[in-house]
XYZ file of C-alpha atoms in Angstrom:
326
model
C 1.763 19.726 72.194
C 2.264 22.560 69.887
C 4.399 20.093 67.767
C 1.026 17.656 67.446
C -0.845 21.187 66.414
C 1.480 21.872 64.119
C 1.512 18.589 61.740
C -2.358 18.963 62.173
C -1.978 21.958 61.038
C 0.689 21.245 57.897
C -1.785 17.891 56.915
C -4.872 20.210 57.346
C -2.950 23.151 54.530
C -1.962 19.749 52.695
C -5.692 18.363 51.855
C -6.360 21.795 50.812
C -4.152 22.357 48.146
C -4.706 18.925 46.474
C -6.766 19.153 44.034
C -10.575 18.058 43.445
C -12.351 15.435 41.798
C -14.191 17.728 39.602
C -11.486 20.149 38.394
C -9.666 16.909 37.477
C -12.678 15.595 35.324
C -12.638 18.435 33.243
C -9.272 18.258 32.641
C -9.371 14.883 31.574
C -12.361 16.056 29.578
C -10.341 18.691 27.804
C -7.391 16.178 27.124
C -9.634 13.915 25.123
C -11.609 16.258 23.347
C -8.196 18.047 22.266
C -6.936 14.051 21.454
C -10.145 13.686 19.503
C -9.958 16.670 17.616
C -5.657 15.863 16.213
C -6.567 12.411 15.403
C -10.156 13.669 13.147
C -7.016 16.032 11.864
C -5.881 12.799 8.276
C -9.259 12.368 8.306
C -10.511 15.794 7.745
C -7.486 16.665 5.337
C -8.108 13.140 3.294
C -11.718 14.972 3.023
C -10.297 17.968 2.077
C -7.688 16.683 -0.252
C -10.821 14.626 -1.738
C -13.198 17.819 -2.166
C -10.218 20.369 -3.678
C -9.175 17.263 -6.734
C -13.211 16.871 -7.084
C -13.961 21.185 -7.346
C -11.036 20.885 -10.127
C -11.907 18.453 -11.510
C -15.972 19.305 -11.787
C -15.156 20.921 -15.619
C -14.717 17.704 -17.059
C -17.398 15.773 -15.195
C -19.628 17.872 -16.063
C -19.320 18.722 -19.562
C -18.163 14.693 -20.174
C -19.780 11.403 -18.977
C -18.468 9.944 -16.320
C -18.136 6.190 -18.598
C -16.776 8.359 -21.314
C -14.069 8.998 -19.055
C -13.532 5.776 -17.344
C -14.064 3.768 -20.148
C -13.060 5.987 -23.291
C -9.635 4.730 -25.243
C -8.665 7.582 -26.948
C -6.393 10.195 -24.550
C -5.851 13.086 -27.368
C -6.510 16.233 -25.450
C -6.113 18.680 -28.552
C -8.916 17.125 -29.834
C -11.103 17.189 -26.627
C -11.253 13.040 -26.090
C -9.941 12.141 -22.593
C -10.237 8.757 -22.134
C -8.808 6.903 -19.054
C -9.214 3.520 -20.101
C -6.003 2.649 -21.154
C -4.287 4.247 -17.928
C -6.345 2.301 -15.312
C -5.339 -0.773 -17.002
C -1.856 0.348 -16.944
C -2.331 1.071 -13.761
C -3.870 -2.287 -12.560
C -1.357 -4.368 -15.181
C 1.493 -3.361 -13.473
C -0.324 -3.615 -9.782
C -0.743 -6.846 -11.010
C 2.470 -8.090 -11.875
C 4.332 -6.514 -8.807
C 1.720 -8.450 -6.596
C 2.308 -11.417 -8.474
C 5.905 -11.722 -8.273
C 5.722 -10.287 -4.379
C 3.270 -11.806 -3.062
C 4.950 -15.844 -2.770
C 8.805 -14.730 -1.559
C 6.628 -12.255 1.120
C 4.817 -15.381 2.128
C 7.689 -17.647 2.250
C 10.105 -14.656 3.958
C 7.554 -14.611 6.522
C 6.901 -18.483 7.531
C 10.699 -18.870 7.626
C 10.506 -15.469 10.258
C 8.025 -16.366 11.930
C 7.989 -20.439 12.378
C 11.693 -21.353 11.387
C 14.245 -18.337 12.310
C 16.511 -17.607 15.700
C 16.410 -14.634 17.265
C 19.894 -13.812 16.417
C 18.421 -14.324 11.773
C 15.275 -12.125 12.937
C 17.117 -9.404 14.539
C 19.508 -8.905 11.848
C 16.637 -9.579 8.613
C 14.665 -6.638 10.321
C 16.340 -3.942 10.059
C 17.411 -4.908 6.285
C 13.800 -5.491 5.677
C 13.238 -1.329 7.026
C 16.146 -0.637 5.413
C 14.194 -1.704 1.499
C 11.532 0.245 3.314
C 13.602 3.410 3.725
C 15.342 3.516 0.003
C 13.863 6.508 -1.660
C 11.923 5.177 -4.509
C 13.845 7.563 -7.614
C 16.987 5.460 -6.419
C 13.938 2.051 -6.979
C 13.659 3.552 -10.504
C 17.692 3.970 -11.812
C 17.627 0.565 -10.352
C 15.243 -0.570 -12.273
C 16.844 1.849 -16.095
C 20.173 0.878 -15.227
C 19.635 -3.390 -14.439
C 16.071 -4.515 -14.474
C 15.080 -3.018 -17.888
C 18.633 -5.045 -19.704
C 17.756 -7.756 -17.639
C 13.943 -7.699 -19.084
C 15.274 -6.499 -22.682
C 18.720 -9.467 -22.650
C 17.458 -12.297 -20.962
C 14.094 -12.960 -20.569
C 12.199 -11.439 -23.663
C 14.279 -13.686 -25.485
C 13.656 -16.431 -23.669
C 9.629 -15.807 -23.535
C 9.776 -15.611 -27.085
C 11.063 -18.520 -27.364
C 9.473 -20.738 -24.676
C 6.093 -18.584 -24.021
C 5.464 -16.764 -27.642
C 2.401 -18.421 -28.261
C 0.470 -17.024 -25.223
C -0.558 -13.859 -25.496
C 0.311 -12.464 -22.700
C 3.869 -12.926 -22.628
C 3.985 -12.665 -26.163
C 6.951 -9.954 -26.815
C 5.797 -6.971 -28.558
C 8.573 -4.371 -28.700
C 12.103 -5.591 -27.770
C 13.161 -2.498 -25.333
C 12.832 -3.908 -21.932
C 10.566 -0.660 -21.437
C 7.209 -1.955 -20.253
C 4.816 -3.751 -17.323
C 6.906 -6.723 -16.698
C 10.332 -4.228 -15.982
C 7.749 -2.196 -13.685
C 6.017 -5.059 -12.157
C 9.972 -6.313 -10.637
C 10.395 -2.863 -9.451
C 7.400 -2.686 -7.561
C 7.678 -6.036 -6.094
C 10.978 -5.092 -4.195
C 8.891 -2.027 -3.396
C 6.133 -3.384 -1.985
C 7.822 -6.208 -0.115
C 8.872 -5.108 3.218
C 5.418 -3.746 3.876
C 3.768 -7.599 3.193
C 6.494 -9.629 4.643
C 6.338 -6.961 7.762
C 2.494 -6.800 8.477
C 2.217 -10.703 7.536
C 5.173 -11.568 9.934
C 3.710 -9.799 13.196
C 0.302 -11.640 11.965
C 1.828 -15.098 12.187
C 2.820 -14.032 16.130
C -0.776 -13.939 16.754
C -1.316 -17.413 17.007
C -1.255 -18.615 19.906
C 1.783 -21.446 20.075
C -0.334 -23.447 22.491
C -1.801 -24.144 19.637
C 1.001 -25.211 17.830
C 2.662 -27.155 20.250
C -0.817 -29.743 20.142
C -0.411 -30.032 16.717
C 3.564 -31.490 16.990
C 1.763 -32.972 20.076
C 0.027 -35.278 17.841
C 2.833 -36.255 15.634
C 2.885 -33.983 12.557
C 5.702 -32.475 11.500
C 6.482 -28.220 11.319
C 5.520 -27.529 8.021
C 1.809 -29.673 8.288
C 1.165 -27.096 11.333
C 1.777 -24.706 9.605
C -0.329 -25.820 6.623
C -3.165 -26.744 8.434
C -2.985 -24.893 11.904
C -1.137 -21.917 11.153
C -2.262 -20.580 7.820
C -5.527 -20.781 8.153
C -5.991 -18.491 11.098
C -3.344 -15.912 9.894
C -5.239 -15.975 6.255
C -7.361 -12.729 6.793
C -4.517 -10.828 7.552
C -2.236 -11.912 4.543
C -5.112 -10.720 2.706
C -4.864 -7.455 4.180
C -1.324 -6.833 4.110
C -1.855 -8.207 -0.066
C -4.186 -5.525 -0.389
C -2.024 -3.061 1.578
C 0.743 -3.616 -0.258
C -1.726 -3.733 -3.683
C -2.617 0.074 -2.630
C 1.633 0.759 -2.096
C 1.580 0.143 -5.823
C -1.166 1.408 -6.795
C -0.228 4.814 -5.940
C 3.812 4.465 -7.107
C 4.736 6.948 -9.290
C 8.844 8.100 -9.640
C 10.359 4.185 -10.256
C 7.402 3.103 -11.962
C 7.468 5.857 -14.657
C 11.191 5.414 -15.645
C 10.600 1.909 -16.360
C 7.288 1.682 -18.035
C 7.681 2.935 -21.107
C 4.573 5.659 -20.568
C 3.242 4.596 -23.972
C -0.993 5.558 -23.461
C -1.886 1.753 -25.156
C -4.214 -1.321 -24.212
C -2.192 -3.493 -23.108
C -1.906 -7.374 -24.255
C 1.507 -8.492 -23.152
C 3.588 -8.013 -19.810
C 6.478 -7.096 -22.437
C 3.769 -4.584 -23.233
C 4.420 -0.983 -23.012
C 2.048 0.793 -20.297
C 1.124 4.559 -18.892
C 0.073 4.049 -15.159
C -2.459 6.797 -13.834
C 0.634 8.692 -11.585
C 3.101 8.964 -14.490
C 0.028 10.559 -16.446
C -0.347 13.073 -13.511
C 3.560 13.522 -13.086
C 4.666 13.759 -16.680
C 2.270 16.070 -18.112
C 0.491 18.426 -14.837
C 1.990 21.827 -15.379
C 2.336 20.814 -19.638
C 0.081 22.253 -22.241
C -2.424 23.702 -19.575
C -3.653 26.034 -22.311
C -5.692 23.137 -23.907
C -9.320 23.415 -22.831
C -10.123 21.113 -19.846
C -6.905 19.155 -19.195
C -6.255 20.845 -16.343
C -9.494 19.111 -14.793
C -8.834 15.980 -16.495
C -5.976 15.596 -15.045
C -7.276 15.971 -11.731
C -9.993 13.723 -12.485
C -7.385 11.449 -12.929
C -5.856 11.831 -9.376
C -9.631 11.667 -7.891
C -9.214 8.057 -9.590
C -6.404 7.142 -8.272
C -7.043 8.650 -5.047
C -10.773 6.705 -4.306
C -8.994 3.697 -5.414
C -6.664 3.845 -3.075
C -8.415 4.731 -0.426
C -11.043 1.926 -0.869
C -8.131 -0.763 -1.399
C -7.006 0.965 2.364
C -10.394 0.972 3.853
C -11.081 -2.832 3.209
C -7.537 -3.875 4.427
C -8.067 -2.020 7.292
C -11.477 -3.563 7.834
C -10.169 -7.142 7.285
C -7.574 -6.829 9.672
C -9.390 -5.427 12.481
C -12.058 -7.828 11.880
C -8.969 -10.585 12.242
C -7.642 -9.210 15.044
C -11.141 -9.016 17.460
C -11.284 -12.580 16.143
C -8.212 -12.915 18.123
């Protein structure tokens, strides 16, 4: 009897020390709020950076109309002329060339890895792609300087001048190798791992039942990919391309080393250019005694930040809509 009383007493004590529902609910809410605050930190950081750039760039934004800054073609800080148009167009040219060179190859690689490759091939290819993504940009810049620039100068420029010289976009205006094409090739290699990784994951979201149903109707594997798989993953591919473009748009050191850094309005892929990131990296900290020069460079940084944020937000919205549809 005493043993039963002891067991009953211990069980009662066990029930008393067990936490009640109210403290556990408070703990859950406290953890939820803490995680919510931590999640908001990146957003708060972006707002702080944007606000700081806006405050530092306000002197030039309040002195010149925004249209004069964005569409002005002359950059002469000593004369008080701060036209961002050559730098904006230089950034766009290099980014577009990089995307055009990268997307077709990345799409084919993603199709092969997702639809044709065996598991062993994927296990080898994925680490290689991760390794390419981990290489520092300055290494890509040195590689572009030592390999891509001479290749453009010795091979691509003579070929374009001989066979495509009548087309203005391929006309060779300065035979040095430094220019938009060299920067675009370097960017294409740099953004390839990102585009391949995203598109590969998007391809894996397509149910295998759709593939099997198409193959059961007598179509070939390529016909199945072209008519069934690709229409399903098209929004995801667009999101991957936009993400790659945002990465290319903000790349600095690798492009700076091969693009020529001449503030003119490009008309050919062989022209030199001066992208916005290169402008900021090359000149910030120098000639700060010139009035509004510091504000002009930070205004360029603000423009670059806003464009990249827009690219990333659009790609995220497209990708989320695609995943919700699935």
